[in-house]
PDB file of C-alpha atoms and ligand atoms in Angstrom:
ATOM      1  CA  MET A   1      52.869 131.804 111.009  1.00 47.00           C
ATOM      2  CA  ALA A   2      54.095 128.717 108.990  1.00 43.00           C
ATOM      3  CA  THR A   3      57.515 128.529 107.675  1.00 47.00           C
ATOM      4  CA  GLN A   4      57.597 127.891 103.850  1.00 50.00           C
ATOM      5  CA  LEU A   5      60.920 127.657 102.264  1.00 50.00           C
ATOM      6  CA  PRO A   6      61.583 126.789  98.532  1.00 50.00           C
ATOM      7  CA  THR A   7      62.184 123.110  98.695  1.00 50.00           C
ATOM      8  CA  THR A   8      64.022 122.988  95.186  1.00 48.00           C
ATOM      9  CA  ASP A   9      67.252 124.734  96.125  1.00 61.00           C
ATOM     10  CA  ILE A  10      70.246 122.968  96.894  1.00 91.00           C
ATOM     11  CA  ARG A  11      72.170 124.244  99.980  1.00 96.00           C
ATOM     12  CA  ILE A  12      75.617 125.638  99.225  1.00 98.00           C
ATOM     13  CA  GLY A  13      78.198 123.583 101.284  1.00 98.00           C
ATOM     14  CA  THR A  14      81.496 124.720 102.780  1.00 98.00           C
ATOM     15  CA  GLU A  15      83.209 122.656 100.221  1.00 98.00           C
ATOM     16  CA  LEU A  16      81.716 124.568  97.438  1.00 97.00           C
ATOM     17  CA  ILE A  17      82.758 127.893  99.019  1.00 98.00           C
ATOM     18  CA  ARG A  18      86.530 126.511  99.316  1.00 98.00           C
ATOM     19  CA  ARG A  19      86.406 125.711  95.609  1.00 97.00           C
ATOM     20  CA  ARG A  20      85.348 129.214  94.540  1.00 97.00           C
ATOM     21  CA  LYS A  21      89.057 130.263  95.457  1.00 98.00           C
ATOM     22  CA  GLY A  22      90.002 132.635  92.532  1.00 95.00           C
ATOM     23  CA  ALA A  23      86.637 132.292  90.824  1.00 95.00           C
ATOM     24  CA  THR A  24      83.584 134.582  90.772  1.00 96.00           C
ATOM     25  CA  PRO A  25      83.756 136.477  94.003  1.00 98.00           C
ATOM     26  CA  ILE A  26      81.819 135.036  97.203  1.00 98.00           C
ATOM     27  CA  VAL A  27      78.744 137.121  98.050  1.00 98.00           C
ATOM     28  CA  CYS A  28      78.397 137.320 101.941  1.00 98.00           C
ATOM     29  CA  LEU A  29      76.380 139.314 104.481  1.00 99.00           C
ATOM     30  CA  THR A  30      75.667 138.868 107.990  1.00 98.00           C
ATOM     31  CA  ALA A  31      71.920 137.783 109.128  1.00 98.00           C
ATOM     32  CA  TYR A  32      70.496 137.568 112.609  1.00 98.00           C
ATOM     33  CA  THR A  33      66.875 136.963 111.912  1.00 98.00           C
ATOM     34  CA  TYR A  34      64.499 134.725 110.202  1.00 98.00           C
ATOM     35  CA  PRO A  35      62.850 137.433 107.958  1.00 98.00           C
ATOM     36  CA  ILE A  36      66.198 139.045 107.027  1.00 98.00           C
ATOM     37  CA  ALA A  37      67.718 135.484 106.039  1.00 98.00           C
ATOM     38  CA  ARG A  38      64.534 134.971 103.825  1.00 98.00           C
ATOM     39  CA  LEU A  39      65.176 138.176 102.093  1.00 98.00           C
ATOM     40  CA  LEU A  40      68.977 137.765 101.560  1.00 98.00           C
ATOM     41  CA  ASP A  41      68.954 133.960 100.897  1.00 98.00           C
ATOM     42  CA  PRO A  42      68.328 134.279  97.062  1.00 97.00           C
ATOM     43  CA  HIS A  43      71.091 136.883  96.586  1.00 98.00           C
ATOM     44  CA  VAL A  44      73.935 135.655  98.590  1.00 98.00           C
ATOM     45  CA  ASP A  45      76.402 132.683  98.716  1.00 98.00           C
ATOM     46  CA  LEU A  46      76.962 132.800 102.426  1.00 98.00           C
ATOM     47  CA  LEU A  47      75.202 134.212 105.390  1.00 98.00           C
ATOM     48  CA  LEU A  48      77.089 134.818 108.677  1.00 99.00           C
ATOM     49  CA  VAL A  49      75.454 134.923 111.885  1.00 99.00           C
ATOM     50  CA  GLY A  50      78.000 137.402 113.261  1.00 98.00           C
ATOM     51  CA  ASP A  51      78.627 137.963 116.916  1.00 98.00           C
ATOM     52  CA  SER A  52      78.137 141.499 115.779  1.00 98.00           C
ATOM     53  CA  VAL A  53      74.458 140.693 116.710  1.00 98.00           C
ATOM     54  CA  ALA A  54      75.256 141.778 120.425  1.00 98.00           C
ATOM     55  CA  MET A  55      75.894 145.236 119.113  1.00 96.00           C
ATOM     56  CA  VAL A  56      73.513 145.556 116.165  1.00 97.00           C
ATOM     57  CA  LEU A  57      70.362 143.995 117.624  1.00 97.00           C
ATOM     58  CA  HIS A  58      70.919 143.972 121.266  1.00 97.00           C
ATOM     59  CA  GLY A  59      72.797 147.294 121.842  1.00 96.00           C
ATOM     60  CA  HIS A  60      76.056 146.061 123.555  1.00 96.00           C
ATOM     61  CA  GLU A  61      78.932 148.252 123.287  1.00 95.00           C
ATOM     62  CA  THR A  62      80.992 145.527 121.759  1.00 96.00           C
ATOM     63  CA  THR A  63      80.801 141.956 120.520  1.00 97.00           C
ATOM     64  CA  LEU A  64      81.913 140.710 123.916  1.00 97.00           C
ATOM     65  CA  GLY A  65      78.374 140.949 125.019  1.00 98.00           C
ATOM     66  CA  ALA A  66      77.441 137.939 122.839  1.00 98.00           C
ATOM     67  CA  SER A  67      76.888 134.562 124.622  1.00 98.00           C
ATOM     68  CA  LEU A  68      76.569 130.988 123.135  1.00 98.00           C
ATOM     69  CA  GLU A  69      72.847 130.932 123.997  1.00 98.00           C
ATOM     70  CA  MET A  70      72.397 134.206 121.965  1.00 98.00           C
ATOM     71  CA  MET A  71      74.279 132.836 118.930  1.00 99.00           C
ATOM     72  CA  ILE A  72      72.447 129.654 118.951  1.00 98.00           C
ATOM     73  CA  ALA A  73      69.093 131.440 119.183  1.00 98.00           C
ATOM     74  CA  HIS A  74      69.899 133.640 116.248  1.00 98.00           C
ATOM     75  CA  GLY A  75      71.509 130.645 114.429  1.00 98.00           C
ATOM     76  CA  GLN A  76      68.301 128.597 114.690  1.00 98.00           C
ATOM     77  CA  ALA A  77      66.307 131.777 113.271  1.00 98.00           C
ATOM     78  CA  VAL A  78      68.436 132.335 110.237  1.00 98.00           C
ATOM     79  CA  MET A  79      68.454 128.536 109.440  1.00 98.00           C
ATOM     80  CA  ARG A  80      64.600 128.658 109.416  1.00 98.00           C
ATOM     81  CA  GLY A  81      64.981 131.433 106.958  1.00 98.00           C
ATOM     82  CA  ALA A  82      67.796 130.400 104.619  1.00 98.00           C
ATOM     83  CA  ALA A  83      67.271 127.351 102.410  1.00 97.00           C
ATOM     84  CA  ARG A  84      70.166 127.943  99.924  1.00 97.00           C
ATOM     85  CA  ALA A  85      72.956 129.781 101.418  1.00 98.00           C
ATOM     86  CA  CYS A  86      75.831 128.472 103.406  1.00 98.00           C
ATOM     87  CA  VAL A  87      75.147 129.379 107.104  1.00 98.00           C
ATOM     88  CA  VAL A  88      78.082 130.187 109.351  1.00 99.00           C
ATOM     89  CA  VAL A  89      77.641 131.064 113.083  1.00 99.00           C
ATOM     90  CA  ASP A  90      80.313 132.917 115.126  1.00 98.00           C
ATOM     91  CA  MET A  91      81.505 131.463 118.170  1.00 98.00           C
ATOM     92  CA  PRO A  92      81.284 134.138 121.029  1.00 98.00           C
ATOM     93  CA  ALA A  93      84.301 135.439 122.980  1.00 98.00           C
ATOM     94  CA  GLY A  94      84.736 133.097 126.040  1.00 98.00           C
ATOM     95  CA  SER A  95      83.458 129.958 124.373  1.00 98.00           C
ATOM     96  CA  TYR A  96      86.650 128.718 122.703  1.00 98.00           C
ATOM     97  CA  GLU A  97      89.882 130.422 123.605  1.00 98.00           C
ATOM     98  CA  ASP A  98      90.623 128.347 126.743  1.00 98.00           C
ATOM     99  CA  SER A  99      91.359 125.010 125.081  1.00 98.00           C
ATOM    100  CA  PRO A 100      90.770 122.929 122.056  1.00 98.00           C
ATOM    101  CA  ALA A 101      88.327 120.829 124.168  1.00 98.00           C
ATOM    102  CA  GLN A 102      86.393 123.919 125.126  1.00 98.00           C
ATOM    103  CA  ALA A 103      86.258 124.886 121.503  1.00 98.00           C
ATOM    104  CA  VAL A 104      84.916 121.379 120.270  1.00 99.00           C
ATOM    105  CA  ALA A 105      82.344 121.436 123.069  1.00 98.00           C
ATOM    106  CA  SER A 106      81.152 124.857 122.071  1.00 98.00           C
ATOM    107  CA  ALA A 107      81.226 124.157 118.301  1.00 99.00           C
ATOM    108  CA  ARG A 108      79.389 120.938 118.929  1.00 98.00           C
ATOM    109  CA  ARG A 109      76.485 122.915 120.617  1.00 98.00           C
ATOM    110  CA  ILE A 110      76.443 125.616 117.811  1.00 98.00           C
ATOM    111  CA  PHE A 111      76.576 122.866 115.042  1.00 98.00           C
ATOM    112  CA  GLY A 112      74.279 120.385 116.604  1.00 98.00           C
ATOM    113  CA  GLU A 113      71.561 122.867 118.027  1.00 98.00           C
ATOM    114  CA  THR A 114      71.276 125.182 114.845  1.00 98.00           C
ATOM    115  CA  GLY A 115      72.262 123.007 111.874  1.00 98.00           C
ATOM    116  CA  CYS A 116      74.347 125.569 110.447  1.00 98.00           C
ATOM    117  CA  GLN A 117      77.168 124.650 107.868  1.00 98.00           C
ATOM    118  CA  ALA A 118      80.129 125.877 109.938  1.00 98.00           C
ATOM    119  CA  VAL A 119      81.275 127.996 112.934  1.00 99.00           C
ATOM    120  CA  LYS A 120      83.759 130.909 112.672  1.00 99.00           C
ATOM    121  CA  LEU A 121      86.276 131.928 115.287  1.00 98.00           C
ATOM    122  CA  GLU A 122      88.734 134.811 115.604  1.00 98.00           C
ATOM    123  CA  GLY A 123      92.460 134.196 115.807  1.00 98.00           C
ATOM    124  CA  GLY A 124      95.417 132.966 113.957  1.00 98.00           C
ATOM    125  CA  VAL A 125      98.595 131.259 115.120  1.00 98.00           C
ATOM    126  CA  ASP A 126      97.234 131.385 118.729  1.00 98.00           C
ATOM    127  CA  MET A 127      94.041 129.612 117.634  1.00 98.00           C
ATOM    128  CA  ALA A 128      95.322 127.031 115.223  1.00 98.00           C
ATOM    129  CA  GLY A 129      94.929 124.206 117.902  1.00 98.00           C
ATOM    130  CA  GLN A 130      91.435 125.175 118.494  1.00 98.00           C
ATOM    131  CA  ILE A 131      90.619 125.260 114.663  1.00 99.00           C
ATOM    132  CA  ALA A 132      92.278 121.976 114.020  1.00 98.00           C
ATOM    133  CA  ALA A 133      90.290 120.266 116.940  1.00 99.00           C
ATOM    134  CA  ILE A 134      86.972 121.425 115.779  1.00 99.00           C
ATOM    135  CA  VAL A 135      87.942 120.429 112.109  1.00 98.00           C
ATOM    136  CA  ALA A 136      88.967 116.881 113.515  1.00 98.00           C
ATOM    137  CA  ALA A 137      85.333 116.849 115.069  1.00 98.00           C
ATOM    138  CA  ASP A 138      83.939 117.030 111.379  1.00 98.00           C
ATOM    139  CA  ILE A 139      82.711 120.749 112.072  1.00 98.00           C
ATOM    140  CA  PRO A 140      83.862 123.108 109.206  1.00 98.00           C
ATOM    141  CA  VAL A 141      85.514 126.440 110.441  1.00 99.00           C
ATOM    142  CA  MET A 142      85.949 129.769 108.934  1.00 99.00           C
ATOM    143  CA  GLY A 143      88.815 131.765 110.169  1.00 98.00           C
ATOM    144  CA  HIS A 144      88.909 135.454 111.076  1.00 98.00           C
ATOM    145  CA  ILE A 145      92.313 137.523 111.213  1.00 98.00           C
ATOM    146  CA  GLY A 146      93.254 140.956 111.025  1.00 98.00           C
ATOM    147  CA  LEU A 147      91.166 143.487 112.909  1.00 98.00           C
ATOM    148  CA  GLN A 148      89.527 141.034 115.475  1.00 97.00           C
ATOM    149  CA  PRO A 149      86.500 142.856 117.246  1.00 97.00           C
ATOM    150  CA  GLN A 150      86.827 140.232 120.140  1.00 98.00           C
ATOM    151  CA  SER A 151      90.139 141.937 121.094  1.00 96.00           C
ATOM    152  CA  VAL A 152      88.835 145.380 120.931  1.00 94.00           C
ATOM    153  CA  GLU A 153      89.555 146.006 124.535  1.00 93.00           C
ATOM    154  CA  LYS A 154      93.114 144.400 124.524  1.00 92.00           C
ATOM    155  CA  ASP A 155      93.949 146.318 121.249  1.00 93.00           C
ATOM    156  CA  GLY A 156      92.509 149.720 122.626  1.00 93.00           C
ATOM    157  CA  GLY A 157      90.035 150.212 119.996  1.00 92.00           C
ATOM    158  CA  TYR A 158      89.249 149.024 116.312  1.00 94.00           C
ATOM    159  CA  LYS A 159      92.850 149.534 114.794  1.00 94.00           C
ATOM    160  CA  ILE A 160      93.701 148.732 111.262  1.00 96.00           C
ATOM    161  CA  LYS A 161      96.352 146.062 110.882  1.00 96.00           C
ATOM    162  CA  GLY A 162      99.362 145.505 108.540  1.00 96.00           C
ATOM    163  CA  ARG A 163     100.797 149.093 108.976  1.00 96.00           C
ATOM    164  CA  THR A 164     104.249 147.805 110.076  1.00 97.00           C
ATOM    165  CA  ASP A 165     106.643 145.199 108.450  1.00 97.00           C
ATOM    166  CA  GLU A 166     106.482 143.338 111.846  1.00 97.00           C
ATOM    167  CA  ASN A 167     102.599 143.338 111.826  1.00 97.00           C
ATOM    168  CA  VAL A 168     102.522 142.217 108.187  1.00 98.00           C
ATOM    169  CA  ALA A 169     104.461 139.176 109.016  1.00 98.00           C
ATOM    170  CA  ALA A 170     102.311 138.184 111.840  1.00 98.00           C
ATOM    171  CA  LEU A 171      99.250 138.537 109.663  1.00 98.00           C
ATOM    172  CA  ILE A 172     100.799 136.243 107.058  1.00 98.00           C
ATOM    173  CA  ALA A 173     101.785 133.811 109.754  1.00 98.00           C
ATOM    174  CA  ASP A 174      98.170 133.975 111.027  1.00 98.00           C
ATOM    175  CA  ALA A 175      96.647 133.209 107.690  1.00 98.00           C
ATOM    176  CA  LEU A 176      98.942 130.272 106.875  1.00 98.00           C
ATOM    177  CA  ALA A 177      98.322 128.811 110.474  1.00 98.00           C
ATOM    178  CA  VAL A 178      94.392 129.060 109.950  1.00 98.00           C
ATOM    179  CA  GLU A 179      94.993 127.379 106.625  1.00 98.00           C
ATOM    180  CA  THR A 180      97.033 124.566 107.765  1.00 98.00           C
ATOM    181  CA  ALA A 181      94.890 123.999 110.624  1.00 98.00           C
ATOM    182  CA  GLY A 182      92.071 122.927 108.018  1.00 98.00           C
ATOM    183  CA  ALA A 183      89.686 125.838 107.942  1.00 98.00           C
ATOM    184  CA  PHE A 184      87.657 126.380 104.595  1.00 98.00           C
ATOM    185  CA  SER A 185      87.740 130.011 104.342  1.00 98.00           C
ATOM    186  CA  LEU A 186      89.387 132.926 106.059  1.00 98.00           C
ATOM    187  CA  VAL A 187      87.854 136.406 106.854  1.00 98.00           C
ATOM    188  CA  VAL A 188      90.176 139.054 106.562  1.00 98.00           C
ATOM    189  CA  GLU A 189      89.078 142.335 108.525  1.00 98.00           C
ATOM    190  CA  GLY A 190      90.379 145.873 108.663  1.00 98.00           C
ATOM    191  CA  THR A 191      93.909 145.441 107.004  1.00 98.00           C
ATOM    192  CA  ILE A 192      95.997 147.705 104.667  1.00 98.00           C
ATOM    193  CA  GLU A 193      94.516 146.685 101.137  1.00 98.00           C
ATOM    194  CA  THR A 194      97.754 145.459  99.711  1.00 98.00           C
ATOM    195  CA  VAL A 195      98.448 143.095 102.703  1.00 98.00           C
ATOM    196  CA  ALA A 196      94.888 141.446 102.244  1.00 98.00           C
ATOM    197  CA  ALA A 197      95.665 141.073  98.535  1.00 98.00           C
ATOM    198  CA  ASP A 198      99.047 139.342  99.366  1.00 98.00           C
ATOM    199  CA  ILE A 199      97.351 136.995 101.994  1.00 98.00           C
ATOM    200  CA  THR A 200      94.897 136.179  99.172  1.00 98.00           C
ATOM    201  CA  ARG A 201      97.626 135.102  96.768  1.00 98.00           C
ATOM    202  CA  ARG A 202      99.432 133.153  99.445  1.00 98.00           C
ATOM    203  CA  ILE A 203      96.767 130.686 100.746  1.00 98.00           C
ATOM    204  CA  ALA A 204      94.797 128.265  98.671  1.00 98.00           C
ATOM    205  CA  ILE A 205      91.503 128.783 100.678  1.00 98.00           C
ATOM    206  CA  PRO A 206      89.303 131.662  99.903  1.00 98.00           C
ATOM    207  CA  THR A 207      89.614 134.942 101.716  1.00 98.00           C
ATOM    208  CA  ILE A 208      86.500 136.891 102.527  1.00 98.00           C
ATOM    209  CA  GLY A 209      87.294 140.818 102.866  1.00 98.00           C
ATOM    210  CA  ILE A 210      85.782 143.235 105.122  1.00 98.00           C
ATOM    211  CA  GLY A 211      87.580 146.576 105.124  1.00 98.00           C
ATOM    212  CA  ALA A 212      90.356 144.331 103.398  1.00 98.00           C
ATOM    213  CA  SER A 213      90.839 144.443  99.475  1.00 98.00           C
ATOM    214  CA  GLY A 214      88.777 143.968  96.279  1.00 98.00           C
ATOM    215  CA  ASP A 215      91.372 141.293  95.493  1.00 98.00           C
ATOM    216  CA  CYS A 216      89.898 138.922  98.306  1.00 98.00           C
ATOM    217  CA  ASP A 217      87.877 136.008  96.880  1.00 98.00           C
ATOM    218  CA  GLY A 218      84.693 137.225  98.585  1.00 98.00           C
ATOM    219  CA  GLN A 219      83.356 140.309 100.420  1.00 98.00           C
ATOM    220  CA  ILE A 220      81.167 140.689 103.716  1.00 98.00           C
ATOM    221  CA  LEU A 221      79.405 143.496 105.415  1.00 98.00           C
ATOM    222  CA  VAL A 222      77.135 143.706 108.259  1.00 98.00           C
ATOM    223  CA  ILE A 223      73.586 143.862 106.973  1.00 98.00           C
ATOM    224  CA  ASP A 224      72.287 146.692 109.043  1.00 98.00           C
ATOM    225  CA  ASP A 225      75.355 149.032 107.931  1.00 98.00           C
ATOM    226  CA  MET A 226      74.772 147.814 104.330  1.00 98.00           C
ATOM    227  CA  VAL A 227      71.060 148.933 104.424  1.00 98.00           C
ATOM    228  CA  GLY A 228      71.590 152.123 106.357  1.00 98.00           C
ATOM    229  CA  LEU A 229      70.034 150.980 109.483  1.00 97.00           C
ATOM    230  CA  THR A 230      72.910 151.763 111.804  1.00 95.00           C
ATOM    231  CA  VAL A 231      72.401 154.596 113.952  1.00 89.00           C
ATOM    232  CA  ASP A 232      75.778 155.270 115.160  1.00 87.00           C
ATOM    233  CA  ARG A 233      78.830 155.821 112.979  1.00 89.00           C
ATOM    234  CA  VAL A 234      79.694 153.374 110.226  1.00 93.00           C
ATOM    235  CA  PRO A 235      83.206 152.476 109.388  1.00 94.00           C
ATOM    236  CA  LYS A 236      85.023 153.843 106.303  1.00 95.00           C
ATOM    237  CA  PHE A 237      84.678 150.492 104.602  1.00 97.00           C
ATOM    238  CA  VAL A 238      80.930 150.234 104.691  1.00 98.00           C
ATOM    239  CA  LYS A 239      78.980 151.323 101.526  1.00 98.00           C
ATOM    240  CA  GLU A 240      75.262 152.094 102.428  1.00 97.00           C
ATOM    241  CA  TYR A 241      73.094 150.539  99.308  1.00 98.00           C
ATOM    242  CA  ALA A 242      69.843 151.710 101.043  1.00 98.00           C
ATOM    243  CA  ASP A 243      68.636 154.246 103.563  1.00 98.00           C
ATOM    244  CA  LEU A 244      66.396 152.323 105.868  1.00 98.00           C
ATOM    245  CA  ARG A 245      66.798 154.901 108.645  1.00 97.00           C
ATOM    246  CA  SER A 246      64.847 157.595 106.587  1.00 97.00           C
ATOM    247  CA  VAL A 247      62.348 155.020 105.428  1.00 98.00           C
ATOM    248  CA  ILE A 248      61.521 153.848 109.022  1.00 98.00           C
ATOM    249  CA  ALA A 249      61.544 157.340 110.427  1.00 98.00           C
ATOM    250  CA  HIS A 250      59.123 158.534 107.847  1.00 98.00           C
ATOM    251  CA  ALA A 251      56.778 155.438 108.141  1.00 98.00           C
ATOM    252  CA  ALA A 252      56.777 156.139 111.893  1.00 98.00           C
ATOM    253  CA  GLU A 253      56.227 159.746 111.535  1.00 98.00           C
ATOM    254  CA  ARG A 254      53.107 159.073 109.037  1.00 98.00           C
ATOM    255  CA  TYR A 255      51.735 156.324 111.256  1.00 98.00           C
ATOM    256  CA  ALA A 256      52.027 158.582 114.575  1.00 98.00           C
ATOM    257  CA  SER A 257      50.256 161.527 112.799  1.00 98.00           C
ATOM    258  CA  GLU A 258      47.432 159.113 111.271  1.00 98.00           C
ATOM    259  CA  VAL A 259      46.740 157.503 114.615  1.00 98.00           C
ATOM    260  CA  ARG A 260      46.496 160.735 116.283  1.00 98.00           C
ATOM    261  CA  SER A 261      44.115 162.102 113.647  1.00 98.00           C
ATOM    262  CA  ARG A 262      42.106 159.084 113.501  1.00 98.00           C
ATOM    263  CA  GLU A 263      42.907 158.656 109.935  1.00 98.00           C
ATOM    264  CA  PHE A 264      44.133 154.949 110.821  1.00 98.00           C
ATOM    265  CA  PRO A 265      42.567 152.557 111.190  1.00 97.00           C
ATOM    266  CA  GLY A 266      40.223 153.350 107.973  1.00 96.00           C
ATOM    267  CA  ARG A 267      37.440 151.275 106.680  1.00 94.00           C
ATOM    268  CA  ALA A 268      39.916 148.983 104.802  1.00 94.00           C
ATOM    269  CA  HIS A 269      41.602 147.851 108.129  1.00 96.00           C
ATOM    270  CA  VAL A 270      38.491 147.093 110.412  1.00 95.00           C
ATOM    271  CA  PHE A 271      36.100 144.226 110.233  1.00 93.00           C
ATOM    272  CA  SER A 272      32.500 144.415 109.500  1.00 90.00           C
ATOM    273  CA  LYS A 273      29.865 141.572 109.492  1.00 85.00           C
ATOM    274  CA  ALA A 274      29.371 142.292 105.768  1.00 85.00           C
ATOM    275  CA  ASP A 275      32.858 141.179 104.950  1.00 82.00           C
ATOM    276  CA  GLY A 276      32.297 137.500 105.792  1.00 79.00           C
ATOM    277  CA  GLY A 277      35.124 135.041 106.723  1.00 78.00           C
ATOM    278  CA  ASP A 278      36.880 134.825 110.112  1.00 82.00           C
ATOM    279  CA  GLU A 279      40.411 135.084 108.898  1.00 83.00           C
ATOM    280  CA  ALA A 280      42.301 138.254 110.186  1.00 85.00           C
TER     281      ALA A 280
HETATM  282  O1  LIG B 301      80.494 139.407 113.779  1.00 80.85           O
HETATM  283  C1  LIG B 301      80.354 139.808 112.503  1.00 80.85           C
HETATM  284  O2  LIG B 301      79.565 140.544 112.054  1.00 80.85           O
HETATM  285  C2  LIG B 301      81.699 139.576 111.748  1.00 80.85           C
HETATM  286  C3  LIG B 301      81.943 140.053 110.367  1.00 80.85           C
HETATM  287  C4  LIG B 301      81.696 141.314 110.343  1.00 80.85           C
HETATM  288  C5  LIG B 301      82.930 139.463 109.563  1.00 80.85           C
HETATM  289  O3  LIG B 301      82.482 138.799 112.320  1.00 80.85           O
END
């Protein structure tokens, strides 16, 4: 099938996102595939090809199942579908933590092979060197602090951050380190609301909240959670704007029943010589 994207739209770049600090909230969603990117592109400012793809589409238990190849393939699919939104691709666990040199090599692959606008990686003070090196290689970086899904095994689960004074101080230090390293924006995930609001006030780059605060400069959700496609438990911070689980189950039930009763395919869905034409 031919890919036909609108040609008149101008791509939202990372600099435009950076300048949206304190302005109209930045609308972000994850996307992993070409059709979903096409559907979301007119409505959002930023599409994140999150490493949550490993869980959402590939059925892995955690995001640790994502690989560089997986992220690049989904990044390419989303880039084919999105003409307008700023597209950010996650760096998977194991592709950047060892050294700034490893981080730059992986970021170059993602950036070069997908044509995305930026990469995202998890970590604060501990990853500042990686962020600075990728930015120095002319690749924009989105940071990610607070609840970091790639650390779920180390943390013993998906734990909310910012409950103790010590942890709040660490989160603020992380946010400042990511900003100083040159990131253009920062995802703040799974924190006490007032802490995310405080971080938003303290840094000059936009914060994108998920389970964080309405005071963040933007919001992001995982697309499958947002449209009610997630079959397992969804976190408290998710609002389901549709119930696609029921829509799909109902469609499958009707299809199965019509195939079994030979109601489908009907006259409208088969070819006869009288129809003319040879297009399916
Ligand atoms: O991988 C992901 O989907 C993410 C967002 C939820 C922020 O990192």
